[in-house]
Coordinates of C-alpha atoms in Angstrom, one line a residue:
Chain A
X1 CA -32.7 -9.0 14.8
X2 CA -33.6 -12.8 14.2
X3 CA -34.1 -14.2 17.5
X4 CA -33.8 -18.5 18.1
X5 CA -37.4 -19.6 18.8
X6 CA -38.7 -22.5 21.6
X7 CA -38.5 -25.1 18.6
X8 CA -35.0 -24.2 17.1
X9 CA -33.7 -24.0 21.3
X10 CA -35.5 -27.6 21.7
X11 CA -33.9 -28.8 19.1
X12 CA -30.2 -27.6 19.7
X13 CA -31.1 -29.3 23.3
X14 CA -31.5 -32.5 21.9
X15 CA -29.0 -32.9 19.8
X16 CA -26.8 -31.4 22.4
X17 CA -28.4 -34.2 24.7
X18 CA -27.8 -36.7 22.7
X19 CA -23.9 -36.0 22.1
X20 CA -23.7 -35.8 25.7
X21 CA -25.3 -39.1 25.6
X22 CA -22.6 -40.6 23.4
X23 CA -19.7 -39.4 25.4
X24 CA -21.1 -40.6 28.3
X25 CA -21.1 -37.5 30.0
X26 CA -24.0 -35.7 32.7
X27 CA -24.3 -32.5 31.1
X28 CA -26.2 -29.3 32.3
X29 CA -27.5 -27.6 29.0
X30 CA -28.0 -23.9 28.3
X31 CA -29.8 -22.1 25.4
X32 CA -29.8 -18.2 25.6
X33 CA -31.7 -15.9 22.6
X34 CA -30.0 -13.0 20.8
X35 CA -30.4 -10.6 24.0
X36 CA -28.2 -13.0 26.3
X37 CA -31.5 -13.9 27.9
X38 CA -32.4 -17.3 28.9
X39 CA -34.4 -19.5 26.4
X40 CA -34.5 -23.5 27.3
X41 CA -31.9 -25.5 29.6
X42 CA -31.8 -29.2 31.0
X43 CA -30.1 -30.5 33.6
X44 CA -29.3 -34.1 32.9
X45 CA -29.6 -37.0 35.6
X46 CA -26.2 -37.0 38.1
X47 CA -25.0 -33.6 36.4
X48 CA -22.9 -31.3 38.1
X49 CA -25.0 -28.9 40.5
X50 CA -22.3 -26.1 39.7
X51 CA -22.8 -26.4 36.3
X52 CA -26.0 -25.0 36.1
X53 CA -25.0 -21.3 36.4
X54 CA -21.6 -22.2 34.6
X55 CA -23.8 -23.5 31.3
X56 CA -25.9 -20.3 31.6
X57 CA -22.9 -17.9 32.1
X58 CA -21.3 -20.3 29.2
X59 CA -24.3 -19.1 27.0
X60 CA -24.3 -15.9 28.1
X61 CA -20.1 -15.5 27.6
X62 CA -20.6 -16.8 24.0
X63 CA -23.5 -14.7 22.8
X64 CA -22.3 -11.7 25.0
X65 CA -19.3 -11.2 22.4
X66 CA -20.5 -13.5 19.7
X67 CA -17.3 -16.0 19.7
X68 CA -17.1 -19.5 21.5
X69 CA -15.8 -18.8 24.9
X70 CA -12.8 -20.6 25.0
X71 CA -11.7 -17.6 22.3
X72 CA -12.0 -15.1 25.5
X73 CA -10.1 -17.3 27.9
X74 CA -7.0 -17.2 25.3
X75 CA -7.3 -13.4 26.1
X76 CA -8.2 -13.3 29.8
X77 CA -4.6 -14.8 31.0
X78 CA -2.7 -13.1 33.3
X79 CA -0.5 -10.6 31.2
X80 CA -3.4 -10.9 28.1
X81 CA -5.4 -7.6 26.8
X82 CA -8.7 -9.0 28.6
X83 CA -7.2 -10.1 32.1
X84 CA -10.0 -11.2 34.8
X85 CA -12.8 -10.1 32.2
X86 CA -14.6 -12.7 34.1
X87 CA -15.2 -10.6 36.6
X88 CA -17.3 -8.1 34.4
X89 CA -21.3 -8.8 33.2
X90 CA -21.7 -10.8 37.0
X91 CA -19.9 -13.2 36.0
X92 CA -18.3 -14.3 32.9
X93 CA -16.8 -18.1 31.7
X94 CA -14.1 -17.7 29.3
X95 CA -13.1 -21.8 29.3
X96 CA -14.3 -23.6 26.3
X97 CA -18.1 -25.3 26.2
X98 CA -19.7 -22.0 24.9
X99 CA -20.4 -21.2 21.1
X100 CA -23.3 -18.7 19.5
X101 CA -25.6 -19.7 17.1
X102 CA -26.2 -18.8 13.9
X103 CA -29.9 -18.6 11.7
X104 CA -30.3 -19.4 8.2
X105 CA -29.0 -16.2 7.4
X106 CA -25.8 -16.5 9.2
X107 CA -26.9 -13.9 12.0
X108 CA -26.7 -14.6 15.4
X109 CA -29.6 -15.5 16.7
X110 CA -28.7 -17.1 20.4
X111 CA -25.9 -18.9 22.2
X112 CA -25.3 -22.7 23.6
X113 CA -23.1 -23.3 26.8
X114 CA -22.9 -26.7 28.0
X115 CA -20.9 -27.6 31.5
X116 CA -20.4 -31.0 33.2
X117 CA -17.2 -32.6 32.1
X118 CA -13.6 -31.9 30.9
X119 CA -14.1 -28.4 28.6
X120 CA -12.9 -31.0 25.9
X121 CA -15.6 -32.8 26.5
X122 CA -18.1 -29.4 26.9
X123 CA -16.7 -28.2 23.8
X124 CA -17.6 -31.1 22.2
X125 CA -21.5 -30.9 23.2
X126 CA -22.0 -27.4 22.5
X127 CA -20.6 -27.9 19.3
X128 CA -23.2 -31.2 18.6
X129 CA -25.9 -28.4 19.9
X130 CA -24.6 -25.5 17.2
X131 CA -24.4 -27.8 13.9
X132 CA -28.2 -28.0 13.7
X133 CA -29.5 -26.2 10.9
X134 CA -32.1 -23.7 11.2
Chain B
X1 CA -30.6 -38.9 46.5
X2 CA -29.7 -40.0 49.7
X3 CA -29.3 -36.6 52.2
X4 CA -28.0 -35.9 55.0
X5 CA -29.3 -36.1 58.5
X6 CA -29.3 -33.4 61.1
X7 CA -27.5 -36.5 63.3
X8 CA -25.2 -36.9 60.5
X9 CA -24.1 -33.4 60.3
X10 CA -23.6 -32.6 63.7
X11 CA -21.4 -35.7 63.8
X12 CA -19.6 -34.6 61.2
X13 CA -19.3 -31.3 63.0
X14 CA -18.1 -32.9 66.3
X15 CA -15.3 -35.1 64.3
X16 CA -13.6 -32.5 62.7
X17 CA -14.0 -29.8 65.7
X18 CA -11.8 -32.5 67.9
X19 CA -9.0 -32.5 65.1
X20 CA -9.0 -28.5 65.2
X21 CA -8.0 -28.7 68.8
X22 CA -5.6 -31.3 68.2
X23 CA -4.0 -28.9 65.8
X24 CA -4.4 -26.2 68.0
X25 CA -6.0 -23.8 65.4
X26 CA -9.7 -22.1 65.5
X27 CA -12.1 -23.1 62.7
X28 CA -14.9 -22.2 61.1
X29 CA -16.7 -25.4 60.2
X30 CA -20.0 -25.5 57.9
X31 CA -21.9 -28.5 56.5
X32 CA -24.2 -28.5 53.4
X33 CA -27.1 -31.0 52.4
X34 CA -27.4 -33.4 48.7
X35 CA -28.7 -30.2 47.3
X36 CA -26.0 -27.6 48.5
X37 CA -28.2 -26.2 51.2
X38 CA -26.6 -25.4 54.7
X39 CA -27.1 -27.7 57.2
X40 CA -24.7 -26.8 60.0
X41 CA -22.6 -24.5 61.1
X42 CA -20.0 -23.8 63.8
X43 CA -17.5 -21.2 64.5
X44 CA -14.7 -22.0 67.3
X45 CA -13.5 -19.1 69.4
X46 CA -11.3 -16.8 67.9
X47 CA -11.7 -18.3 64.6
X48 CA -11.9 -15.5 61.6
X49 CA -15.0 -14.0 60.8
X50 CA -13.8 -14.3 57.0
X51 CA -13.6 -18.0 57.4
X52 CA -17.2 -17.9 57.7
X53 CA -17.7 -17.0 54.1
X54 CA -15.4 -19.2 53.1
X55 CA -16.4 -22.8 54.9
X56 CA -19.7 -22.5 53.5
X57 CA -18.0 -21.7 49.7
X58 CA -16.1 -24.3 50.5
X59 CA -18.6 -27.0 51.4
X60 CA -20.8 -25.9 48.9
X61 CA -18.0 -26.0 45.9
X62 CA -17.2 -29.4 47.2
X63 CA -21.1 -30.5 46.3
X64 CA -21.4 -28.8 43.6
X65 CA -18.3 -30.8 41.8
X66 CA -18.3 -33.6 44.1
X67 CA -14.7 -33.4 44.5
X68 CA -12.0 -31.5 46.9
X69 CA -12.1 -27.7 46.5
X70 CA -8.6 -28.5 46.0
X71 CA -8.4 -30.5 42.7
X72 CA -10.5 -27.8 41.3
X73 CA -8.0 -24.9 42.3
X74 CA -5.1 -27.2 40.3
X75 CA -7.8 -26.6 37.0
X76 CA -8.5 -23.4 37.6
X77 CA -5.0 -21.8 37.5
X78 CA -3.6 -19.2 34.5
X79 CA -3.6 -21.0 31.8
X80 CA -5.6 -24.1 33.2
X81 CA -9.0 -25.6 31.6
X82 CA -10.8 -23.9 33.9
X83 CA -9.6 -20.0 34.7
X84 CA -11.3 -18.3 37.2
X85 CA -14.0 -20.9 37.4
X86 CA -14.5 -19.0 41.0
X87 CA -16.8 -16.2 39.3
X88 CA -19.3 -18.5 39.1
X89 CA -22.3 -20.2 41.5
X90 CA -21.8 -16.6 43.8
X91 CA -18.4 -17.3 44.4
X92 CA -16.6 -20.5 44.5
X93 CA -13.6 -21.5 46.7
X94 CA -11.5 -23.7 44.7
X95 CA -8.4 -23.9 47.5
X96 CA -8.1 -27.0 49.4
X97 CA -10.7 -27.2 52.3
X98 CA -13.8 -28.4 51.2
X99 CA -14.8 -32.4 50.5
X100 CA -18.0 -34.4 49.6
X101 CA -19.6 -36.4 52.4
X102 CA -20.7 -39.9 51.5
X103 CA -23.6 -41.5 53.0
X104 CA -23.4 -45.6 54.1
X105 CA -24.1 -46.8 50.3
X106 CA -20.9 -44.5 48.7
X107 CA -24.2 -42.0 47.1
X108 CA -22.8 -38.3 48.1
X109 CA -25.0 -37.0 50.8
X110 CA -24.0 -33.3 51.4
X111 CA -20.0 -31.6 51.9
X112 CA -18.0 -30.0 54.5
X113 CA -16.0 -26.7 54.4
X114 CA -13.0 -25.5 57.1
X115 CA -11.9 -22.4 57.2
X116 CA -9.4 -20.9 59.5
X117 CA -5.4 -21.7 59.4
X118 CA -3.6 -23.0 56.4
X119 CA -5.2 -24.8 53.8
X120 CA -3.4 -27.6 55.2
X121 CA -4.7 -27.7 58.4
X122 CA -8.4 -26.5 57.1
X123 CA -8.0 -29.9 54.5
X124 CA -6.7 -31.9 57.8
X125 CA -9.9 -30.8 59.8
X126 CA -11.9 -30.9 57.0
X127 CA -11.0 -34.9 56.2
X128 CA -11.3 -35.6 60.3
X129 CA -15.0 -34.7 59.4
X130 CA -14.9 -36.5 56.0
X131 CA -14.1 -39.4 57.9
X132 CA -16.5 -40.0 59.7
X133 CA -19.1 -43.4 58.8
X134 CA -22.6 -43.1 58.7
Chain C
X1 CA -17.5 -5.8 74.4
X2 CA -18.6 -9.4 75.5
X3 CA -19.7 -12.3 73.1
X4 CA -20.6 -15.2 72.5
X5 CA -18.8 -18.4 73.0
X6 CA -19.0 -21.6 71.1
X7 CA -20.2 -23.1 74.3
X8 CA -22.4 -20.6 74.6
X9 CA -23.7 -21.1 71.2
X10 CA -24.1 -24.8 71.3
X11 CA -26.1 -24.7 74.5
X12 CA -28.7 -22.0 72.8
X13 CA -29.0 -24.1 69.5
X14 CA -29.5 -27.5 71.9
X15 CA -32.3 -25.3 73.8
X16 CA -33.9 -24.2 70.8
X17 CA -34.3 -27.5 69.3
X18 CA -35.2 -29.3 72.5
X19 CA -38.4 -27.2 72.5
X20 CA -39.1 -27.5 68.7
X21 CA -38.9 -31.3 69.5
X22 CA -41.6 -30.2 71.7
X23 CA -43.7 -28.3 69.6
X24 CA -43.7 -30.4 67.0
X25 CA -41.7 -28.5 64.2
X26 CA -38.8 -28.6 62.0
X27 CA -36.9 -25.8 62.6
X28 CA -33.5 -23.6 60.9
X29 CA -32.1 -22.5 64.1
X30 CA -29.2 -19.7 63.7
X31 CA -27.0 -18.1 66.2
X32 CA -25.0 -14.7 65.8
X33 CA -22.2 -13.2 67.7
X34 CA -22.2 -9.4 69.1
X35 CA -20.7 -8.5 65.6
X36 CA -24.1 -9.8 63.9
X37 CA -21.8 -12.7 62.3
X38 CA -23.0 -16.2 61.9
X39 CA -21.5 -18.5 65.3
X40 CA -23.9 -21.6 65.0
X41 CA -26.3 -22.8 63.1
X42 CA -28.6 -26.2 62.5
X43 CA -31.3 -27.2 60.5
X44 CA -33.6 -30.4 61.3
X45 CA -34.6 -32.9 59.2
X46 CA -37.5 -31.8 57.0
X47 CA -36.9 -28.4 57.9
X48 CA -38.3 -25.9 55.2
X49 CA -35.1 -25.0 53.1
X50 CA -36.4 -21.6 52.3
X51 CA -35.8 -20.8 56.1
X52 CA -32.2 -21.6 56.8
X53 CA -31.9 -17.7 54.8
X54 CA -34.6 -16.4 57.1
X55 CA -33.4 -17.7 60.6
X56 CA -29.9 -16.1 59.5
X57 CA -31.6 -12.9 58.8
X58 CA -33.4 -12.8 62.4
X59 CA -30.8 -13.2 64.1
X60 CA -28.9 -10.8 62.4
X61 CA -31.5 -8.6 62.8
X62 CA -32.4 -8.8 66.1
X63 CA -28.3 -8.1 67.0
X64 CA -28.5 -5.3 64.4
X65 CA -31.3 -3.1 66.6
X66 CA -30.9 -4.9 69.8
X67 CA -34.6 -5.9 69.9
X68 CA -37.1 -8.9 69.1
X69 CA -37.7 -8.8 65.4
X70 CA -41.4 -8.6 65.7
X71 CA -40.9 -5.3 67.5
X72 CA -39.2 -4.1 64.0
X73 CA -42.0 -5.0 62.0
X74 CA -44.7 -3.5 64.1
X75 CA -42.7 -0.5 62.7
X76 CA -42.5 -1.1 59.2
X77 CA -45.6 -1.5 57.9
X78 CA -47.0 0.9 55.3
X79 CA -47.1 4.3 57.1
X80 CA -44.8 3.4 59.9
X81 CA -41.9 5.2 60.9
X82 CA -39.6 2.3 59.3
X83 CA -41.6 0.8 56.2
X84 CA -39.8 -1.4 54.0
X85 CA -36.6 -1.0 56.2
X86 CA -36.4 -4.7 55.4
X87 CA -34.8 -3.5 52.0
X88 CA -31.7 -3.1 54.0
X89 CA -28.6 -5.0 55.1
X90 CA -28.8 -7.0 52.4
X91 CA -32.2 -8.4 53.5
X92 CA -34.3 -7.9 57.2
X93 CA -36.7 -10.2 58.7
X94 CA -38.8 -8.2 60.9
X95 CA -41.5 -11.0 62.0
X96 CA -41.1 -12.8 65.0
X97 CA -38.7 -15.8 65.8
X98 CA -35.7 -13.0 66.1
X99 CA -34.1 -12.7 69.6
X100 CA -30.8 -10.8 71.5
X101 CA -29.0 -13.1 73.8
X102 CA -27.9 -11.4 77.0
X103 CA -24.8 -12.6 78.7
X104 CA -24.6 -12.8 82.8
X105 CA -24.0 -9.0 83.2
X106 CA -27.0 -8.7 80.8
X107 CA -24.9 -7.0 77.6
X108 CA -25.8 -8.2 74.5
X109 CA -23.7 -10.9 73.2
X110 CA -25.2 -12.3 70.3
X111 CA -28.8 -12.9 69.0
X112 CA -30.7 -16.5 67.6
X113 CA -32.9 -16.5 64.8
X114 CA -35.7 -19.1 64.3
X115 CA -37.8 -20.5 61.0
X116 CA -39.8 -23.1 60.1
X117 CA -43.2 -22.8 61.3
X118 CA -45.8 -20.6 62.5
X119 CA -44.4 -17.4 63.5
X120 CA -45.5 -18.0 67.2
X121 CA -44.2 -20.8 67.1
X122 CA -40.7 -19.4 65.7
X123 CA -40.7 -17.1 68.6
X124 CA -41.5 -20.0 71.2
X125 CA -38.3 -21.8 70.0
X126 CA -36.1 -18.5 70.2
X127 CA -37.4 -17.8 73.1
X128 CA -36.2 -21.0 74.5
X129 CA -33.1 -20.7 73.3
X130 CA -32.7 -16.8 74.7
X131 CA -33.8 -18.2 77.8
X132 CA -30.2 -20.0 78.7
X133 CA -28.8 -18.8 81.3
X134 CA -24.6 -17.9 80.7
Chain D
X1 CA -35.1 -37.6 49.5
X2 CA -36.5 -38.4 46.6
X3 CA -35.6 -36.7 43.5
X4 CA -36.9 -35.4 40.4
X5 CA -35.5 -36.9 37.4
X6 CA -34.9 -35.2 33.9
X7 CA -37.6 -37.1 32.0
X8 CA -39.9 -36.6 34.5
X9 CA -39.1 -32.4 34.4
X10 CA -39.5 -33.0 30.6
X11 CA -42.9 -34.2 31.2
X12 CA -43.7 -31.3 33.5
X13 CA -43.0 -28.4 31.0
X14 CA -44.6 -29.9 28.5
X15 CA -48.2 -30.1 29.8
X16 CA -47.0 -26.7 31.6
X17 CA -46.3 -25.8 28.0
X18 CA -49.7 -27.6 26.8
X19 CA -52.0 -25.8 28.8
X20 CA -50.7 -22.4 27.8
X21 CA -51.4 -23.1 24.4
X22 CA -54.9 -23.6 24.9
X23 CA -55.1 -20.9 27.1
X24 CA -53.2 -18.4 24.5
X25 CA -50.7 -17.8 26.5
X26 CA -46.6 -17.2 26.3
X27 CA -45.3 -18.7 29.7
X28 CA -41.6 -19.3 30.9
X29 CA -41.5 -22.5 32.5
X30 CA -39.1 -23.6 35.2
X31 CA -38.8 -26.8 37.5
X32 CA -36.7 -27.2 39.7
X33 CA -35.0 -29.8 41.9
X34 CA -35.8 -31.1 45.4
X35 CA -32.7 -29.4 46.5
X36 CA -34.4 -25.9 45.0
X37 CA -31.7 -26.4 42.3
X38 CA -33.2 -25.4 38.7
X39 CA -33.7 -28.6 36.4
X40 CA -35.6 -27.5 33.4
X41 CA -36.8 -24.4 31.9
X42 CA -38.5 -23.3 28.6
X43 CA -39.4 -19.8 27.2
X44 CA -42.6 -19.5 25.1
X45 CA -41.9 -17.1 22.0
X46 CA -43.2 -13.8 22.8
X47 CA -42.7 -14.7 27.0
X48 CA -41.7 -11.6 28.8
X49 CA -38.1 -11.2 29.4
X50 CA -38.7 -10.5 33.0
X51 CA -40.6 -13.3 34.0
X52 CA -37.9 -15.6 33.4
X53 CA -36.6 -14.7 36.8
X54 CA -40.1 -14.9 38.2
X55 CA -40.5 -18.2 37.0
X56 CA -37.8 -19.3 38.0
X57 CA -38.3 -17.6 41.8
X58 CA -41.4 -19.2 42.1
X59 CA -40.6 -22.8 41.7
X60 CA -38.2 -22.0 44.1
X61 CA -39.9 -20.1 46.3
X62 CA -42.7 -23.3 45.9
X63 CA -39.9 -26.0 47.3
X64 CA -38.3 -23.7 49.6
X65 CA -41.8 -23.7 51.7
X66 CA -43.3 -26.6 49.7
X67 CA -46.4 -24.8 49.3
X68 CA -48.3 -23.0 46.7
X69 CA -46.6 -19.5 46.1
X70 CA -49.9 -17.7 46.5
X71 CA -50.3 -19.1 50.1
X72 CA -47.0 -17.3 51.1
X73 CA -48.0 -14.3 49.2
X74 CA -51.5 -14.1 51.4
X75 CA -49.4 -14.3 54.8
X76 CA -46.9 -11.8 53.3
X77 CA -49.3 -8.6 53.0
X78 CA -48.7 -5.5 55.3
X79 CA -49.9 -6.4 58.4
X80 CA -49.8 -10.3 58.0
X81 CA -47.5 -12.7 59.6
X82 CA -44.9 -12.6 57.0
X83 CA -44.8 -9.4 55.9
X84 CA -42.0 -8.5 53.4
X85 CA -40.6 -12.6 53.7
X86 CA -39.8 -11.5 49.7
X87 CA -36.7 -9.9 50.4
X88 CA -35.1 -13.3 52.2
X89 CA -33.3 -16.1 49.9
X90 CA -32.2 -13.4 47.5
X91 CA -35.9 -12.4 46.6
X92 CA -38.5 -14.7 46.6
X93 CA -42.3 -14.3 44.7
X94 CA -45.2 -15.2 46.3
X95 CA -48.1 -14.6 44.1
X96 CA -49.8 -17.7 42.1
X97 CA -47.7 -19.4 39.8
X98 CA -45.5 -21.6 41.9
X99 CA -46.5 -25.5 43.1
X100 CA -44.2 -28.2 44.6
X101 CA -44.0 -31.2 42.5
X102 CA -45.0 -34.4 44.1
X103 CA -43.2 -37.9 43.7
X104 CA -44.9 -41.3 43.3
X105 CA -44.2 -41.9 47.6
X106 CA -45.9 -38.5 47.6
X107 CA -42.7 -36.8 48.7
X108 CA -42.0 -33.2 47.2
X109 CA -39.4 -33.9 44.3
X110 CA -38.9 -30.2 43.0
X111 CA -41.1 -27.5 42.2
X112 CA -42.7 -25.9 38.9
X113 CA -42.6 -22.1 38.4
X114 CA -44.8 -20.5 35.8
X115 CA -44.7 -16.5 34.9
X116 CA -46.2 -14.8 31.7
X117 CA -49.6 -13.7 31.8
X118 CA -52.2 -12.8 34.7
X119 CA -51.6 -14.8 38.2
X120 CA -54.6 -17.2 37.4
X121 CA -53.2 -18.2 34.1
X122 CA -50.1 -18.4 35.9
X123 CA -51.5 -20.6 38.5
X124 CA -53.6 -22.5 35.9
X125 CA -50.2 -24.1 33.6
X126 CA -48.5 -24.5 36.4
X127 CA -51.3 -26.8 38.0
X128 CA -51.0 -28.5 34.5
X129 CA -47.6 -29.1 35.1
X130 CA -48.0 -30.2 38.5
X131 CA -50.6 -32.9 37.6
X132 CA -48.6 -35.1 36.0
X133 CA -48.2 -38.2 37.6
X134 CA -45.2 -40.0 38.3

């Protein structure tokens, strides 16, 4: 298994920063490795105090079932094949703003989740946060 | 951060106990600090013991979004952007009852939580205590 | 089975802190009813925030075996009838600051917990507060 | 109450982060917020997985007191004071490793938490990260 290192997490931090930066947004920023375990997070100034565990559990959701979250919620409604799933693993987030992330190799080597705004807005973060190449 | 003041709190307390009695219901009534941390805490005669629970949730979801519990539990509906957002943070309360407290300068200082009759008459109580001016 | 009233509850918090005032210390001071549910509860300013959990747990405690919490812990230490019985109900304190309250036909009615200092001093500012008279 | 910011919790994990390089050690790193709320937090490559909780514990454990863990942990030994205080706040560690973080004013803005090798080396990166002046 090829696990994300301090340098690659630092990096996906920053460049998630810095998208949150250019929205405008406060984000709380979550990096877990390829055991769903916690690697790096940053809270920035005026962020969201709920959003700490929801970027973790973000991270955790995404890498947990290697999709972004938002791919769960669609299958989590009431009536869906996954209903309240979010109950499961002490607490799942299946709204968008989590995405895995991928090595060189393609693999998975960790997860992003990213909380503090509208999910559009989340979404868009994480997603600044998984382009960096590793 | 501005924080609130034991002074504050029980005020706070006080404000919103008076508009339980004018509504004739029995309230459980909890106040949490800048950081989320409980502060004080009442519970009016008669009032149910699960309302206890549920004003601190309450207070504390209010922080932790700085926004009613309310406008949260319009998100987190099936098929909202944010479904079952209430696995998170321990448990969140995301039906009406809960609001930030602002200190003299507009900063958000801590949050109150009522619990006890219809989320109506907890949101009533619970902006009696919102009201009041420090 | 009699318990505690709000009154009741107010006027052993308002002890309490009169003689922390006294003392010198910022302290979490909780109240429980005869059901070992939270009734009242304050914390002063500066008060440690690690101890609004622990006064809480006193309280409880002392309701949950009808005795002072230090008698508990006198109990539990490694080769005593009771070690680590603090693993239980979801958390015991069993140093002092932990109190039953006695109502006029001396039943138990509820107990007070106190932290934030020394534990002598803890059990000085219960002890005030056990020391209303209903 | 002061509060710490997120450039300033930058700063602290990196000399945290420093000084376990040139001690050869793999630390997580947490800070967190005056409100016990976690900020910032970094895993070493090759940190144990189970001391990311530890860390984490301690800084909090650090503000909840604002103390030095290891000064709880020498009040908390069978037949001290505070024996078993660890099973309070939903477990708290009180060996070395854990130092509140000090503002400009002097006023305790958050607290570092350091886990990953013996309890000296522990203590020793966290003192690195708690040196840094704001």
């Amino acid at each position: 298994m090829s696990d994300i290192t301090q340098a690659q997490a630092d990096a996906v931090l920053s460049a998630a920063r810095d998208s949150a930066r250019e929205t405008g947004t406060a984000m709380n920023i979550a990096v877990v490795d390829a055991g769903g375990n916690l690697k790096a997070f940053t809270r920035m100034d005026g962020a969201w105090l709920g959003s700490i565990d929801i970027s973790i559990k973000k991270a955790r959701t995404a890498r947990y079932f290697d999709m972004a979250t938002g791919s769960i919620g669609e299958l989590s409604q009431p009536g869906g094949p996954l209903f309240n799933i979010e109950v499961s693993n002490g607490g799942l987030i299946t709204f968008p703003g989590g995405l895995p992330l991928h090595g060189e190799d393609g693999s998975i080597i960790g997860a992003i989740g990213v909380s503090g705004s509208t999910v559009e807005n989340d979404h868009t973060v994480a997603s600044a946060g998984a382009a960096i190449q590793h």
